[in-house]
Each structure stands twice: as C-alpha cells, then as structure tokens.
Coordinates of C-alpha atoms in Angstrom, one line a residue:
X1 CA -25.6 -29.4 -4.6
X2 CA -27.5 -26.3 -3.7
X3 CA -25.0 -24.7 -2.3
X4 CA -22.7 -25.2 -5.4
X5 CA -26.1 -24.0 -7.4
X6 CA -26.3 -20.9 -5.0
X7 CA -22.4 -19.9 -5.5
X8 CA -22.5 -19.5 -9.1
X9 CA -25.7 -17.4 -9.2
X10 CA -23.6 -14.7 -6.3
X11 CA -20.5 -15.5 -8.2
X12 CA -21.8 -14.1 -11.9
X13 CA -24.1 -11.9 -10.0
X14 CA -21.1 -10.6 -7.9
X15 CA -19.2 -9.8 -11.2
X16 CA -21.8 -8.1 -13.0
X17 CA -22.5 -5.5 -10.3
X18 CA -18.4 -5.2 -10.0
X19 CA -17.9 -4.3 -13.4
X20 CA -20.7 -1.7 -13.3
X21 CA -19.6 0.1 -9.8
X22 CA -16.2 -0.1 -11.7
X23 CA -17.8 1.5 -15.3
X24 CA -19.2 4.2 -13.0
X25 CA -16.2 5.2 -10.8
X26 CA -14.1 5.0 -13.7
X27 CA -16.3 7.2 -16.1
X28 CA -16.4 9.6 -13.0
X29 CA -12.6 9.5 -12.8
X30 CA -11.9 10.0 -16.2
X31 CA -14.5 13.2 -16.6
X32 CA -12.7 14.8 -13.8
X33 CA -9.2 14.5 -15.6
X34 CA -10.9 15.6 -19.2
X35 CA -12.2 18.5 -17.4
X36 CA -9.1 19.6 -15.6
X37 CA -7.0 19.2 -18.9
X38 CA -9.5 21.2 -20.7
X39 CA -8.6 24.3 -18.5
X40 CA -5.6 23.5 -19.0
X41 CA -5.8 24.2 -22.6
X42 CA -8.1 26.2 -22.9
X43 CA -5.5 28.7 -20.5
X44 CA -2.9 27.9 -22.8
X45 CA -4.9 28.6 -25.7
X46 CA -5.1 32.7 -24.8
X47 CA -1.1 32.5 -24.8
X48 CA 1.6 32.5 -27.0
X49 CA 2.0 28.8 -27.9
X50 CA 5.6 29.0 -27.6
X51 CA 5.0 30.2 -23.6
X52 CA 2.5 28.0 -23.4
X53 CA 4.4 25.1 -23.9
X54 CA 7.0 26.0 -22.0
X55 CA 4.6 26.9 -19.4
X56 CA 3.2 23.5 -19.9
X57 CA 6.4 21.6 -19.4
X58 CA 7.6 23.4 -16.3
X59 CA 4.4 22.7 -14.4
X60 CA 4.6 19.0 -15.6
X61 CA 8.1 18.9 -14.0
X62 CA 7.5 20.9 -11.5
X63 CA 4.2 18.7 -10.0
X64 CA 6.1 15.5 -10.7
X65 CA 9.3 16.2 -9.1
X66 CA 7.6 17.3 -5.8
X67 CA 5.1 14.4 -5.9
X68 CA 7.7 11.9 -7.1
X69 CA 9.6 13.5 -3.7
X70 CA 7.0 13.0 -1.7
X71 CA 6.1 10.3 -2.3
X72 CA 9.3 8.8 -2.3
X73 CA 10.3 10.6 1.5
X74 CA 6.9 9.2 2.7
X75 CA 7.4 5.8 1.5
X76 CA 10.9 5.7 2.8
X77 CA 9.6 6.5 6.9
X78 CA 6.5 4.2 6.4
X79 CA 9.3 1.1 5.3
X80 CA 11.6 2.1 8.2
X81 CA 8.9 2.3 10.9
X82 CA 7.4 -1.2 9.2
X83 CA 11.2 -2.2 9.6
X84 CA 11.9 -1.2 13.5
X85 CA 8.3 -2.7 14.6
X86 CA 9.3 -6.0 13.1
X87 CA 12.6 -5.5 14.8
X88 CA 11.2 -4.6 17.6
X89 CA 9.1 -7.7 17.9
X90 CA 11.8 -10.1 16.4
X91 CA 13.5 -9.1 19.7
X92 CA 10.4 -9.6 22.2
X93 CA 10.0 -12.9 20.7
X94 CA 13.3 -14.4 21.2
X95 CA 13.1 -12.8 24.7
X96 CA 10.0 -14.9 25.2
X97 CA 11.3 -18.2 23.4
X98 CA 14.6 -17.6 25.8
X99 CA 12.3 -17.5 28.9
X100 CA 10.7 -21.1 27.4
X101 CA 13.8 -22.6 26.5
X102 CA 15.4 -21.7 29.5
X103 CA 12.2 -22.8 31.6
X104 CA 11.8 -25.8 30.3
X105 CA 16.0 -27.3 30.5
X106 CA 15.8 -26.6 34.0
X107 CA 12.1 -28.7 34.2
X108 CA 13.9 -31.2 32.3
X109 CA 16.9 -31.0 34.9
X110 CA 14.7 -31.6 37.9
X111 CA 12.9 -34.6 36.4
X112 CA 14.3 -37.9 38.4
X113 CA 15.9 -40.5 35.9
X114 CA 14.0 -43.2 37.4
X115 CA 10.3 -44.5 36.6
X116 CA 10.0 -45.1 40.8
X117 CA 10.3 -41.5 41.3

C-alpha cells in the first residue's frame, strides 16, 4: 500500500511541476514570436501599406516555400536511409536464419533413427 500511496503523491506532483516548466517555455516561446512580429510591423508601418503588404506576402511565401522544401528534401533522405538500413538488415537476417536453417537439417540428417544409437 505505500507504494501505491507514494505513486500518487510523484504522480500529481510530477504534473504540477510539468505544467509549470510547460507555462514557462511556452510564455518564453510566445514573447519571442510577439516580438519578432512587432518588427515586423512596426517596418511595415514606415511604408506604403500597399508595399507593405505586398512586401508582407512575398516574404511569407518566400520563407514557407523554402522551408516547406527543405524540409520536405530532408525528410525524404532521412526515410530513404531509415529504408535501406532496414533493408539492409532484413537481408543480414535471413542470411543468418539460412545459416540456422540450413545447420540445423543437416544436424537432423546425421541423427541415427534408432533409440540404440
């Protein structure tokens, strides 16, 4: 039973010092993106708006197309190099279960039929 007692007490305790790592690193996060989007605006504030927004709109393409690429190109080589190492030891292990199979029909071969023997 104290074990059961002790679980429960790291369990909630476990939680509440999760969410507030999590509170922090998000509020942290979050003031970092405010602060960059404030720039942002505040660079497209001294334009025209009418350049601004199309300012705006090219660098939002722009970023995601080449991170959306990137991302894509490096996600494609890390799922065909996942691909050829599980090929690759597919192979070594039905060169080892060929050794054992073959191993043991020829140990089954050899054995004498007869309980004298």
């Amino acid at each position: 039973m104290s074990q059961r007692d002790g679980f429960a007490s790291g369990f909630f305790f476990g939680a509440i010092v999760g969410s507030v790592v999590g509170g922090v690193l998000g509020a942290i996060v979050a003031s970092r993106a405010d602060s960059e989007l404030a720039a942002e605006q505040e660079e497209q504030i001294s334009m025209d708006p009418t350049e601004a927004k199309k300012l705006s709109l090219r660098r939002r393409h722009i970023k995601s197309s080449e991170t959306d690429s990137m991302e894509m190109e490096t996600a494609r080589r890390s799922l065909e190099d996942k691909i050829a190492q599980l090929n690759a030891t597919i192979d070594e292990v039905r060169q080892q279960l060929g050794n054992v199979n073959s191993n043991s029909s020829q140990a089954v071969n050899e054995r004498p039929l007869t309980k004298d023997a």
